[in-house]
PDB file of C-alpha atoms in Angstrom:
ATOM      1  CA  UNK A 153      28.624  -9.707   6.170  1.00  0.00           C
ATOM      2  CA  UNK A 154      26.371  -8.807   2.736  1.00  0.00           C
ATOM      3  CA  UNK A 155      23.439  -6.189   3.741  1.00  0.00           C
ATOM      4  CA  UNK A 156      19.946  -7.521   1.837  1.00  0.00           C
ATOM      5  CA  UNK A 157      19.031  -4.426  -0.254  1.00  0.00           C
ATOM      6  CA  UNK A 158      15.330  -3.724  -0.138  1.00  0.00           C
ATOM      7  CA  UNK A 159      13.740  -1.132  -2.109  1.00  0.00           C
ATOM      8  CA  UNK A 160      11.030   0.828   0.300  1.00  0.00           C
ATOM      9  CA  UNK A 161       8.306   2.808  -1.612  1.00  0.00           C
ATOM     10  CA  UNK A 162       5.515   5.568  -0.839  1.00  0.00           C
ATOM     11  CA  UNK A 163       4.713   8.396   0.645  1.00  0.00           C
ATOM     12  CA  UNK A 164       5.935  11.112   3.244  1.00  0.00           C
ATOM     13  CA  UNK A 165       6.166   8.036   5.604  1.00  0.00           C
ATOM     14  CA  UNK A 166       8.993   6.639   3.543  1.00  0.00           C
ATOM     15  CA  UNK A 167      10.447   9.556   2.243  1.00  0.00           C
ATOM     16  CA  UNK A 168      10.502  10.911   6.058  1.00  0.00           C
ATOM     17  CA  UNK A 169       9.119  14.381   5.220  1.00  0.00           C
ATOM     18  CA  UNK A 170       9.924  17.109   7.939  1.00  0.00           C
ATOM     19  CA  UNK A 171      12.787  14.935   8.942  1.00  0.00           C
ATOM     20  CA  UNK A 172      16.423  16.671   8.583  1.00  0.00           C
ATOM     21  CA  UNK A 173      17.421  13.703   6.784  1.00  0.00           C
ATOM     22  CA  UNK A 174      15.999  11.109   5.162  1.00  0.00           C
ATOM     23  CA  UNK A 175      18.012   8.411   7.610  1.00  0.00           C
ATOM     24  CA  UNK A 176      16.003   9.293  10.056  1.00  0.00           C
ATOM     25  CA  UNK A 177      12.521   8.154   8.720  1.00  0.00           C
ATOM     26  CA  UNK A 178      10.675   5.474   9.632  1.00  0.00           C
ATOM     27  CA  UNK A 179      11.222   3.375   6.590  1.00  0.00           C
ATOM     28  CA  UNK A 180      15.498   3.970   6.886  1.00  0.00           C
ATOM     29  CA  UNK A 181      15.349   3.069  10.331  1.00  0.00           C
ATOM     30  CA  UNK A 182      13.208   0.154  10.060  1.00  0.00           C
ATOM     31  CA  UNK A 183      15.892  -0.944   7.566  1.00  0.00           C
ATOM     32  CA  UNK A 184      18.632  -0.621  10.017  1.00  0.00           C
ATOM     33  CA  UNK A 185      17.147  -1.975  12.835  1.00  0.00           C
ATOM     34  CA  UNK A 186      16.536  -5.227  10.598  1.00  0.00           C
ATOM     35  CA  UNK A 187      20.546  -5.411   8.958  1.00  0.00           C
ATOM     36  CA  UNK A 188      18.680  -4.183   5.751  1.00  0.00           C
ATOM     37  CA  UNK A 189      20.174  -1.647   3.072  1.00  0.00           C
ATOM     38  CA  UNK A 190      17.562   0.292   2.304  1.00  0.00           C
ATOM     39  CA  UNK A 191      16.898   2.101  -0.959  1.00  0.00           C
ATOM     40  CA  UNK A 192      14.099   5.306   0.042  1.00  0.00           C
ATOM     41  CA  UNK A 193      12.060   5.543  -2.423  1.00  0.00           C
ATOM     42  CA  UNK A 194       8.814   7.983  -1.172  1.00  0.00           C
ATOM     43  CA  UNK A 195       7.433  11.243  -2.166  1.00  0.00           C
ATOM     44  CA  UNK A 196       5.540  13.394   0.264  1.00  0.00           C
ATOM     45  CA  UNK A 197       1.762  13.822  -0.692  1.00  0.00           C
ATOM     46  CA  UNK A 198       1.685  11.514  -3.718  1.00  0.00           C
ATOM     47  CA  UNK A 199      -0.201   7.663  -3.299  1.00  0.00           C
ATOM     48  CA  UNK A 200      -1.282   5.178  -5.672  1.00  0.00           C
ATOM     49  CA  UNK A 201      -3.650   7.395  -7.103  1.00  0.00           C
ATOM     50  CA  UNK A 202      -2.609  11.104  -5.371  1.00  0.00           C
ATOM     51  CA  UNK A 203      -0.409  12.351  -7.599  1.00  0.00           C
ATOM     52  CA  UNK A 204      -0.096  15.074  -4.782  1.00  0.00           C
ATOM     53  CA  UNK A 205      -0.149  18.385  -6.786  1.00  0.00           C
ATOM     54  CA  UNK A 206       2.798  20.684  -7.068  1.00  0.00           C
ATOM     55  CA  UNK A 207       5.501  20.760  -4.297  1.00  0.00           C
ATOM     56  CA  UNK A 208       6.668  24.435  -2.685  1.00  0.00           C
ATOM     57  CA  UNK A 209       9.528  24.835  -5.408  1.00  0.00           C
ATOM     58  CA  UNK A 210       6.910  24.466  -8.052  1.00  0.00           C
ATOM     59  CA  UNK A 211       7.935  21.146  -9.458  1.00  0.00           C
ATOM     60  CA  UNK A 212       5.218  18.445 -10.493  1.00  0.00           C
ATOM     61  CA  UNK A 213       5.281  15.880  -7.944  1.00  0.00           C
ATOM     62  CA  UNK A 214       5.003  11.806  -9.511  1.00  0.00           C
ATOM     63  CA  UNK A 215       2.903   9.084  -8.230  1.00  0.00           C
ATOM     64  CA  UNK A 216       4.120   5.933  -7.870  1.00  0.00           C
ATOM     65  CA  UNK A 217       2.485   4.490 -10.675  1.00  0.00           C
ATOM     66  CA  UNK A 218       4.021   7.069 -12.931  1.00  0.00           C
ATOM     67  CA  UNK A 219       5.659   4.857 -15.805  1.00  0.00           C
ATOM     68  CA  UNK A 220       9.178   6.292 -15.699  1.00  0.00           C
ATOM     69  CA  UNK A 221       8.854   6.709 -11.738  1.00  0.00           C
ATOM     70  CA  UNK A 222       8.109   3.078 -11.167  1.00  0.00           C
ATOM     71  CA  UNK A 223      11.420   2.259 -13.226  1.00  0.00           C
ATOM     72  CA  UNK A 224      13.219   3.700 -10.323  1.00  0.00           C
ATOM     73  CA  UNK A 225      11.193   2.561  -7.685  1.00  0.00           C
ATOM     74  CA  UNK A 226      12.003  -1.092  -8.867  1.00  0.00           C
ATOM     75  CA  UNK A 227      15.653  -0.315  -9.485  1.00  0.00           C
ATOM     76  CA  UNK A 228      15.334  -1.567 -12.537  1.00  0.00           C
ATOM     77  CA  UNK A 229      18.936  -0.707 -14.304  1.00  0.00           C
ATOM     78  CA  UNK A 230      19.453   1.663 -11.818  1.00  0.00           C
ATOM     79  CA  UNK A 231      23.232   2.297 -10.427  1.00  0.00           C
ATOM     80  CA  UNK A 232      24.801   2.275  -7.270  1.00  0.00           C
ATOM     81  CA  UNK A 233      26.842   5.344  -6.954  1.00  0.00           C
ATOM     82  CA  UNK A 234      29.342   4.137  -4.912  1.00  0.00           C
ATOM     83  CA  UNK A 235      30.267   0.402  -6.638  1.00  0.00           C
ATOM     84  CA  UNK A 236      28.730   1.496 -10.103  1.00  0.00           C
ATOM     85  CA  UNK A 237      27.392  -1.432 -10.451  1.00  0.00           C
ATOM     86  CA  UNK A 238      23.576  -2.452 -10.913  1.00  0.00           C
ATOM     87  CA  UNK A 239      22.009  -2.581  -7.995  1.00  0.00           C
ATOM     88  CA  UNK A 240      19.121  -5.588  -7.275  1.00  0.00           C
ATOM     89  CA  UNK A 241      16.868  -5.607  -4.166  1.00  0.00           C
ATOM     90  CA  UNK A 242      16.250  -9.002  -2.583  1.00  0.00           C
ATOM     91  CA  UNK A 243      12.801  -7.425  -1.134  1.00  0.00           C
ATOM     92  CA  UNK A 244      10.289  -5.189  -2.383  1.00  0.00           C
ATOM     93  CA  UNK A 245       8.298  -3.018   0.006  1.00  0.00           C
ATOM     94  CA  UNK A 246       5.123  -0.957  -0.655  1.00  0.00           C
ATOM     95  CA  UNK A 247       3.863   1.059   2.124  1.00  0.00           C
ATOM     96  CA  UNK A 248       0.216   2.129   0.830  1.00  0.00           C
ATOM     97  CA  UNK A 249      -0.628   5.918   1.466  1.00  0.00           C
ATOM     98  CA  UNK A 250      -2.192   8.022   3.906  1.00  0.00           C
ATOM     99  CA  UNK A 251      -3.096  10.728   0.381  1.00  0.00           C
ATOM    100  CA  UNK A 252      -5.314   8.099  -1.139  1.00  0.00           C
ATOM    101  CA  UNK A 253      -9.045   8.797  -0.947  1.00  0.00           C
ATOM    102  CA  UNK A 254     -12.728   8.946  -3.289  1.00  0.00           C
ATOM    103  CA  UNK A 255     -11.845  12.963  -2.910  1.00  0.00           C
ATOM    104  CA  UNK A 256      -8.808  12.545  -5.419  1.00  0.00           C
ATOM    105  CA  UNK A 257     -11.375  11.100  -7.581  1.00  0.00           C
ATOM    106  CA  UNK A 258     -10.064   7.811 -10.183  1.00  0.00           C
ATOM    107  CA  UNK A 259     -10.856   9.663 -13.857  1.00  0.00           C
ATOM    108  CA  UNK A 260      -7.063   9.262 -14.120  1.00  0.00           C
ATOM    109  CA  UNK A 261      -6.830   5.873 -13.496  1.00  0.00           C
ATOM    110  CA  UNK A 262      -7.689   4.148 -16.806  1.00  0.00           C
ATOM    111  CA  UNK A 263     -10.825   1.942 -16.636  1.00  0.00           C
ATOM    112  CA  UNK A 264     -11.565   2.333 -13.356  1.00  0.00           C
ATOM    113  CA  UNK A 265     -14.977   2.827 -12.392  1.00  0.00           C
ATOM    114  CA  UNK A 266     -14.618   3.517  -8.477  1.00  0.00           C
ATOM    115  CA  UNK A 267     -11.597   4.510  -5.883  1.00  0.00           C
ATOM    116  CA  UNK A 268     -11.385   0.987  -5.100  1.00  0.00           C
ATOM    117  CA  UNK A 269     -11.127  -0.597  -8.484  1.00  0.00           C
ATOM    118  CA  UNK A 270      -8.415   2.262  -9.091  1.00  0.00           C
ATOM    119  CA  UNK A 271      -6.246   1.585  -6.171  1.00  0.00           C
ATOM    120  CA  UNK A 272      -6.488  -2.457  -7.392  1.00  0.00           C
ATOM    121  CA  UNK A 273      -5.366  -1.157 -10.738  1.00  0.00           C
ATOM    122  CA  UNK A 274      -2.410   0.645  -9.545  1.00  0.00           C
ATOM    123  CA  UNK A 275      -1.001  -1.874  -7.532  1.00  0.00           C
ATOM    124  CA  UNK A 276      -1.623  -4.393 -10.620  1.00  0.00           C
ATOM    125  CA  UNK A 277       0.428  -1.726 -12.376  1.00  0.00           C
ATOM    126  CA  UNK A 278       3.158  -2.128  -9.407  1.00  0.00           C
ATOM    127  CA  UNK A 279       3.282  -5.734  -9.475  1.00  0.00           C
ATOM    128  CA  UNK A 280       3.527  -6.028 -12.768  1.00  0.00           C
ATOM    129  CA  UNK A 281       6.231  -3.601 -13.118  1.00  0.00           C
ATOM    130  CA  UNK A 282       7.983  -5.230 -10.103  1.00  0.00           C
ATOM    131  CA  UNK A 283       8.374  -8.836 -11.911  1.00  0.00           C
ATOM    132  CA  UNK A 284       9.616  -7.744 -14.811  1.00  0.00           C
ATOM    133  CA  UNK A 285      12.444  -5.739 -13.221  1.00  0.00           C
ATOM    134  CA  UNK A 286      12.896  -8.574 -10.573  1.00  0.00           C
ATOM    135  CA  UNK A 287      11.726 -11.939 -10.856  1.00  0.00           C
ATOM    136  CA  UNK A 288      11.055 -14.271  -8.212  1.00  0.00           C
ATOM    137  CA  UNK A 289      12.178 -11.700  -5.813  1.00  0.00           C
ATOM    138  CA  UNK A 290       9.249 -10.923  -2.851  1.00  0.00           C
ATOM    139  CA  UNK A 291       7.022  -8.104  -2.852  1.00  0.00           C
ATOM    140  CA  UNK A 292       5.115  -7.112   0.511  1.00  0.00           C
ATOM    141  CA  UNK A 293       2.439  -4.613   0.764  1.00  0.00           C
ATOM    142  CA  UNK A 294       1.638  -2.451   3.399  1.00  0.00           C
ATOM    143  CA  UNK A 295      -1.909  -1.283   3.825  1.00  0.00           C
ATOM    144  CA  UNK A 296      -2.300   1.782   4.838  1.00  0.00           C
ATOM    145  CA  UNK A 297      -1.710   2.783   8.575  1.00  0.00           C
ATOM    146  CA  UNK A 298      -3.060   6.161  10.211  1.00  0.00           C
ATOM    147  CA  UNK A 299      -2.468   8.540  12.880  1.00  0.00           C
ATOM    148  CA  UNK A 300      -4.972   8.008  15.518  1.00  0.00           C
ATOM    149  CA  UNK A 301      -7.720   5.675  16.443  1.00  0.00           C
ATOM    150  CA  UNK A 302     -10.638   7.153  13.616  1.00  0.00           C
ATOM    151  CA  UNK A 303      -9.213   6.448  10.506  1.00  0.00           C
ATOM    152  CA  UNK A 304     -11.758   7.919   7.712  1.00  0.00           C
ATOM    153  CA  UNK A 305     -13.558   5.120   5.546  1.00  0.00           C
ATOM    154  CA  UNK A 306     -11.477   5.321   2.500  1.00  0.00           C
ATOM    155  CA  UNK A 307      -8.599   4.345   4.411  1.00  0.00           C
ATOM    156  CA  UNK A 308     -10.675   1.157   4.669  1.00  0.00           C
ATOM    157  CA  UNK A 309     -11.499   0.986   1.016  1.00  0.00           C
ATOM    158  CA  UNK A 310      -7.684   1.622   0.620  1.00  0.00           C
ATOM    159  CA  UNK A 311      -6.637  -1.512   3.153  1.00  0.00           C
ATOM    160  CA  UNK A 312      -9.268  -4.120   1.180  1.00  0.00           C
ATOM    161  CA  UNK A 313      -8.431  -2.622  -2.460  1.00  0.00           C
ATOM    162  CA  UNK A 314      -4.861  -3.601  -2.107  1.00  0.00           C
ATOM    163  CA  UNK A 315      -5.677  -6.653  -0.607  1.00  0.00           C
ATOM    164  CA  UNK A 316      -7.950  -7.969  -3.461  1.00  0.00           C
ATOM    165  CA  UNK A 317      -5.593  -6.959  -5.586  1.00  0.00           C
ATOM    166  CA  UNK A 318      -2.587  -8.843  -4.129  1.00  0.00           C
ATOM    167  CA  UNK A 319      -4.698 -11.810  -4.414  1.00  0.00           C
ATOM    168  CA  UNK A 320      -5.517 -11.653  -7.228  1.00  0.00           C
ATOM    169  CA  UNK A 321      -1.982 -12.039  -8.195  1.00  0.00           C
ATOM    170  CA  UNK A 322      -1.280 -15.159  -6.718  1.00  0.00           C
ATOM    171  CA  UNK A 323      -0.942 -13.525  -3.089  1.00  0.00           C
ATOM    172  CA  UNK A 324       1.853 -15.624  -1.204  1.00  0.00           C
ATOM    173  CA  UNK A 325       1.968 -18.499  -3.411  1.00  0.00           C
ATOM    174  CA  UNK A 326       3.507 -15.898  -6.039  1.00  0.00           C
ATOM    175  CA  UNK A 327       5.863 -14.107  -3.740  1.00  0.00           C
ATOM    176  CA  UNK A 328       3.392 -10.885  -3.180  1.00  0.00           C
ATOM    177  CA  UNK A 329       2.634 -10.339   0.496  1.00  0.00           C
ATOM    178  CA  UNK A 330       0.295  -7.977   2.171  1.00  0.00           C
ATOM    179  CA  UNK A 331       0.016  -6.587   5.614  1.00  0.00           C
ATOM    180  CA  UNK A 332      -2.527  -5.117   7.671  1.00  0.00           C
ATOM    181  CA  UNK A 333      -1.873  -2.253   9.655  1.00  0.00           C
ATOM    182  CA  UNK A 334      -5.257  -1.894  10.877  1.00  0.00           C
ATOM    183  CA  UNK A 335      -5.973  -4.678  12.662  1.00  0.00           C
ATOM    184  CA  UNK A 336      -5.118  -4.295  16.783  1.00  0.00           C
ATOM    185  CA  UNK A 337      -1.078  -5.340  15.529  1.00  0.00           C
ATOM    186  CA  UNK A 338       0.091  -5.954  12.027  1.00  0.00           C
ATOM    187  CA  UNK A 339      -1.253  -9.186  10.359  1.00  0.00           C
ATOM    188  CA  UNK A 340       0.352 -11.233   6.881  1.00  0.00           C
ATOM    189  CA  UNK A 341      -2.931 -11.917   5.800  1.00  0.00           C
ATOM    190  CA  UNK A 342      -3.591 -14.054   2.625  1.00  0.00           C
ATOM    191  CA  UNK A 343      -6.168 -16.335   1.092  1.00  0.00           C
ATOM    192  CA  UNK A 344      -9.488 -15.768   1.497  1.00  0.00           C
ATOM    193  CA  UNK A 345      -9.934 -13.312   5.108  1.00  0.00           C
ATOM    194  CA  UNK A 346     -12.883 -10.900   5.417  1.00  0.00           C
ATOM    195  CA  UNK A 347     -13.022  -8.230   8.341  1.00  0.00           C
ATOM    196  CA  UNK A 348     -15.594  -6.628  10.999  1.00  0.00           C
ATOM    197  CA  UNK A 349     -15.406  -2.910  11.708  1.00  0.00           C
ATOM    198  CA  UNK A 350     -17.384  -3.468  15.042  1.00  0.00           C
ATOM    199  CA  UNK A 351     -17.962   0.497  14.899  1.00  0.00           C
ATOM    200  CA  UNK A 352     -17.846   3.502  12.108  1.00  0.00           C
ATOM    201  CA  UNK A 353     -20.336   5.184   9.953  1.00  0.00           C
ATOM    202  CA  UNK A 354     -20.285   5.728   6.179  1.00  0.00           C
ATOM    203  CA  UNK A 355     -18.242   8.730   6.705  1.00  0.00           C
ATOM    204  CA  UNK A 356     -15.960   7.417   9.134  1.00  0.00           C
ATOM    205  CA  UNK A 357     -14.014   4.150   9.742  1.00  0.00           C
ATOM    206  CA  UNK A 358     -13.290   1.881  12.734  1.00  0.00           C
ATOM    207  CA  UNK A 359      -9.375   0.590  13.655  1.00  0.00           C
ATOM    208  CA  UNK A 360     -11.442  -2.228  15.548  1.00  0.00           C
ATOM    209  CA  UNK A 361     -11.049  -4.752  13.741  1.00  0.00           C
ATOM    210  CA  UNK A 362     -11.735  -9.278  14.147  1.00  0.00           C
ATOM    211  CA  UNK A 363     -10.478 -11.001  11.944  1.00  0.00           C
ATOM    212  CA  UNK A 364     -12.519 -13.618  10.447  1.00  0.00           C
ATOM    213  CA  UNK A 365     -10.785 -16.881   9.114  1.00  0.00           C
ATOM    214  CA  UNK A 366     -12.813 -17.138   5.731  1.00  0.00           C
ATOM    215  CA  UNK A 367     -16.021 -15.729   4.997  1.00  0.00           C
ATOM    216  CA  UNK A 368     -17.977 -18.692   6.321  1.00  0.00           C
ATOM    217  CA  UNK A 369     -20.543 -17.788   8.913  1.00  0.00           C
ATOM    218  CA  UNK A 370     -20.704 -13.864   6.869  1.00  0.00           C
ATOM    219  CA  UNK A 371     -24.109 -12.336   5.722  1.00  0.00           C
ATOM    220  CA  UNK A 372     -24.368 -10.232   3.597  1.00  0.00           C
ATOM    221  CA  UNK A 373     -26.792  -7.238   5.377  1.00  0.00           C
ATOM    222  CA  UNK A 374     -28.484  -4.317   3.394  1.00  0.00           C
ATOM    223  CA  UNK A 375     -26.726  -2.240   1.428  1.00  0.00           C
ATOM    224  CA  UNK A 376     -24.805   1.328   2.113  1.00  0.00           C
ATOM    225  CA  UNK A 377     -24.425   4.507   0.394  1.00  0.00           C
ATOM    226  CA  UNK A 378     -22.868   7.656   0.888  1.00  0.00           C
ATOM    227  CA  UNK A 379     -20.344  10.093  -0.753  1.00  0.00           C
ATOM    228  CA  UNK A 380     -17.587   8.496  -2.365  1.00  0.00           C
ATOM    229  CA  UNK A 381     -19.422   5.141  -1.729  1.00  0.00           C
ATOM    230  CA  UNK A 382     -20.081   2.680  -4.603  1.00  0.00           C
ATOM    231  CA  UNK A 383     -23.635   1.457  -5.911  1.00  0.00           C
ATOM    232  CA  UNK A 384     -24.161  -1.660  -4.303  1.00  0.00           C
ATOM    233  CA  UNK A 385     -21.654  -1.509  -1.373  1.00  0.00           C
ATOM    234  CA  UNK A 386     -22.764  -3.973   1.394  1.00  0.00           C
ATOM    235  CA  UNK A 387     -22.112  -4.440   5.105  1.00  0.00           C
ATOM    236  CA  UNK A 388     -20.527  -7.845   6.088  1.00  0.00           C
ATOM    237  CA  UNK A 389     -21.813  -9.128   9.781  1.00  0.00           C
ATOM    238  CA  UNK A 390     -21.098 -12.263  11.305  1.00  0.00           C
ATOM    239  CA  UNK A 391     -23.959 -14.720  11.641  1.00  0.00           C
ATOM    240  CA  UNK A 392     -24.404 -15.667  15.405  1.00  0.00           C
TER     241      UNK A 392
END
């Protein structure tokens, strides 16, 4: 039988950092477990916007919206060094990262004028870059998954950025997915889905989460602030 080849990008999640080898990360496995070839394409410490400083051997690390970097991450023209021939992913993946937060700040990001707007840019950027080097082939983001049970709230930010953004590119009706990792189990959301963080504090998040089928029955309460917290940030609550 033909093996699917899927391309799997982001962080040390993908890239299995502190593994011995990279077969043995999360995103490899997950590709074996589902008959997929996978193509690993993470780098510890870097996100969407984290470019992740300097590694130990003093190298510049690249994010993945780094222009040449996202060339390889999409395989575009890029060889298989066993068959030599050009290899082309039937599936994108996008696992969003745990590095992404306000504290990396979003000067770099071109026109962005908060960390949210900058992750939506990014993953623009990604999309973009994606159907050029593969049309009509599926993309699926990730959002971000953590740890433990207290996610901070930028992790939040992160999960609703990407979302927007994959929406705003058609979302499933254009072959771009996105999945929630934050909800109680892992949810394909898509049109127009709102969520409740039923606890957390402008410092810190919730990973209890309802899911609300549209935002019908949502009021919009007073606003929030806070570090790293946008003028004019609300708090959605459902009407009873």
């Amino acid at each position: 039988r033909a093996y699917p080849l899927v391309t799997i990008m982001g962080d040390s999640f993908v890239e299995a950092t502190g593994a011995d080898f990279s077969a043995n990360g999360e995103a490899a496995l997950a590709a074996r477990l589902l008959g997929l070839r996978g193509a690993i394409a993470g780098v510890g410490g870097t996100g969407l916007i984290s470019t992740g400083g300097n590694n130990s051997a003093g190298f510049p690390k690249v994010n993945f919206c780094d222009a040449v970097r996202m060339t390889d991450l999409t395989l575009a023209g890029v060889v298989d060094a066993q068959s030599g021939g050009a290899l082309s992913p039937a599936l994108g993946v996008v696992m969003a990262s745990v590095n992404d937060g306000s504290a990396n700040g979003f000067a770099s990001v071109a026109g962005a004028t908060s960390f949210e707007d900058a992750i939506s840019r990014q993953v623009f950027k990604l999309i973009d870059a994606w159907r050029s080097a593969n049309s009509g082939k599926p993309l699926v983001f990730f959002g971000p998954t953590w740890p433990n049970a207290s996610p901070p709230l930028d992790i939040f930010r992160q999960r609703d950025a990407v979302q927007r953004a994959v929406q705003g590119a058609g979302g499933p009706r254009s072959n771009v997915w996105f999945v929630d990792r934050l909800g109680p189990s892992a949810i394909l959301r898509h049109g127009a889905v709102d969520t409740l963080a039923t606890t957390g504090t402008t410092t810190s998040g919730s990973a209890t989460l309802t899911a609300l089928a549209s935002t019908a029955g949502v009021a919009v309460q007073s606003g929030i602030s806070g570090p790293g917290i946008p003028d004019g940030a609300v708090v959605l609550t459902v009407v009873s």
